[in-house]
Short mmCIF file of C-alpha atoms in Angstrom, two decimals:
data_model
loop_
_atom_site.label_atom_id
_atom_site.label_comp_id
_atom_site.label_asym_id
_atom_site.label_seq_id
_atom_site.Cartn_x
_atom_site.Cartn_y
_atom_site.Cartn_z
CA UNK A 1 23.93 58.08 53.50
CA UNK A 2 23.89 54.85 51.45
CA UNK A 3 23.18 52.77 54.56
CA UNK A 4 20.36 55.11 55.56
CA UNK A 5 18.83 54.82 52.08
CA UNK A 6 19.12 51.01 52.16
CA UNK A 7 17.53 50.85 55.61
CA UNK A 8 14.66 53.08 54.53
CA UNK A 9 14.11 51.05 51.36
CA UNK A 10 14.05 47.83 53.41
CA UNK A 11 11.56 49.39 55.83
CA UNK A 12 9.31 50.50 52.95
CA UNK A 13 9.50 47.01 51.42
CA UNK A 14 8.57 45.40 54.76
CA UNK A 15 5.69 47.85 55.18
CA UNK A 16 4.39 46.79 51.78
CA UNK A 17 4.73 43.11 52.70
CA UNK A 18 2.41 43.96 55.61
CA UNK A 19 0.01 45.69 53.19
CA UNK A 20 0.03 42.60 50.94
CA UNK A 21 -0.85 40.38 53.88
CA UNK A 22 -3.56 42.76 55.17
CA UNK A 23 -5.18 43.06 51.76
CA UNK A 24 -5.05 39.37 50.87
CA UNK A 25 -4.71 36.54 53.40
CA UNK A 26 -5.56 38.60 56.50
CA UNK A 27 -8.31 40.75 54.99
CA UNK A 28 -11.25 38.95 56.65
CA UNK A 29 -9.71 39.29 60.11
CA UNK A 30 -7.01 41.84 60.85
CA UNK A 31 -7.34 43.66 57.52
CA UNK A 32 -11.00 44.35 58.12
CA UNK A 33 -10.23 45.80 61.56
CA UNK A 34 -7.28 47.90 60.32
CA UNK A 35 -9.39 49.39 57.53
CA UNK A 36 -12.38 49.87 59.84
CA UNK A 37 -14.83 47.91 57.71
CA UNK A 38 -18.05 46.18 58.68
CA UNK A 39 -18.39 42.54 57.68
CA UNK A 40 -20.85 43.53 54.96
CA UNK A 41 -18.62 46.22 53.47
CA UNK A 42 -15.56 43.96 53.69
CA UNK A 43 -17.38 41.25 51.73
CA UNK A 44 -18.05 43.73 48.93
CA UNK A 45 -14.51 45.13 48.93
CA UNK A 46 -12.64 41.82 49.32
CA UNK A 47 -11.95 41.21 45.59
CA UNK A 48 -10.71 44.79 45.05
CA UNK A 49 -8.54 44.67 48.15
CA UNK A 50 -7.03 41.37 47.05
CA UNK A 51 -6.20 42.95 43.70
CA UNK A 52 -4.65 45.92 45.49
CA UNK A 53 -2.61 43.51 47.61
CA UNK A 54 -1.31 41.92 44.43
CA UNK A 55 -0.09 45.32 43.20
CA UNK A 56 1.59 45.97 46.54
CA UNK A 57 3.36 42.65 46.02
CA UNK A 58 4.78 43.99 42.76
CA UNK A 59 6.11 47.03 44.62
CA UNK A 60 7.79 44.72 47.14
CA UNK A 61 9.33 42.78 44.27
CA UNK A 62 10.80 45.90 42.67
CA UNK A 63 12.25 47.09 45.98
CA UNK A 64 13.64 43.63 46.82
CA UNK A 65 15.33 43.45 43.42
CA UNK A 66 16.73 46.91 44.09
CA UNK A 67 18.13 45.78 47.41
CA UNK A 68 19.51 42.39 46.37
CA UNK A 69 20.29 42.35 42.65
CA UNK A 70 24.03 41.74 42.15
CA UNK A 71 24.38 44.20 39.25
CA UNK A 72 24.49 47.72 40.75
CA UNK A 73 23.02 49.39 37.65
CA UNK A 74 20.05 47.01 37.55
CA UNK A 75 19.61 47.28 41.33
CA UNK A 76 19.57 51.07 41.05
CA UNK A 77 17.01 51.00 38.24
CA UNK A 78 14.67 48.72 40.21
CA UNK A 79 15.10 50.87 43.32
CA UNK A 80 14.27 54.10 41.53
CA UNK A 81 11.33 52.48 39.74
CA UNK A 82 9.97 50.89 42.93
CA UNK A 83 10.30 54.05 45.01
CA UNK A 84 8.75 56.19 42.26
CA UNK A 85 5.80 53.79 42.07
CA UNK A 86 5.33 53.79 45.85
CA UNK A 87 5.49 57.60 45.87
CA UNK A 88 2.83 57.86 43.16
CA UNK A 89 0.67 55.26 44.91
CA UNK A 90 0.97 57.27 48.14
CA UNK A 91 -0.03 60.48 46.39
CA UNK A 92 -2.95 58.80 44.64
CA UNK A 93 -4.09 57.11 47.84
CA UNK A 94 -3.96 60.42 49.71
CA UNK A 95 -6.00 62.13 47.00
CA UNK A 96 -8.61 59.39 46.61
CA UNK A 97 -8.83 57.47 49.89
CA UNK A 98 -7.26 59.01 52.98
CA UNK A 99 -4.73 61.79 53.54
CA UNK A 100 -2.70 59.72 56.03
CA UNK A 101 -1.60 57.45 53.16
CA UNK A 102 0.63 60.30 52.02
CA UNK A 103 2.53 60.21 55.32
CA UNK A 104 2.57 56.42 55.74
CA UNK A 105 3.43 55.48 52.16
CA UNK A 106 4.24 58.45 49.92
CA UNK A 107 6.55 60.59 52.04
CA UNK A 108 8.92 57.82 53.19
CA UNK A 109 9.28 56.64 49.58
CA UNK A 110 9.94 60.19 48.39
CA UNK A 111 12.62 60.67 51.06
CA UNK A 112 14.23 57.34 50.14
CA UNK A 113 14.09 58.25 46.45
CA UNK A 114 15.80 61.56 47.21
CA UNK A 115 18.53 59.77 49.15
CA UNK A 116 19.06 57.23 46.35
CA UNK A 117 19.26 59.92 43.68
CA UNK A 118 21.65 61.98 45.81
CA UNK A 119 24.17 59.11 46.01
#
């Protein structure tokens, strides 16, 4: 079960790396298409999306520290914190933006958090 949890955490971290890229450096091209935004709407949302990308970068950092920190207690703390934050972000996104965010972001993090806490 530990390997499954680690694999899921790595997948969630990689997914959030993709979100960071979409919301920051790729927002004017691929990000705009993924989010279904017109050029005009994207221009208005660009600063907010860049800020959101920054926060997704913090989530990646917490999960990466959880995966790679040499002290197991510190790694566990970062993992639980990171997965809890991703879960809350997924719930908030589903409630305020689009329901599919719950399934793409929130549910995988909740499952991984359950696996980590069960170990």
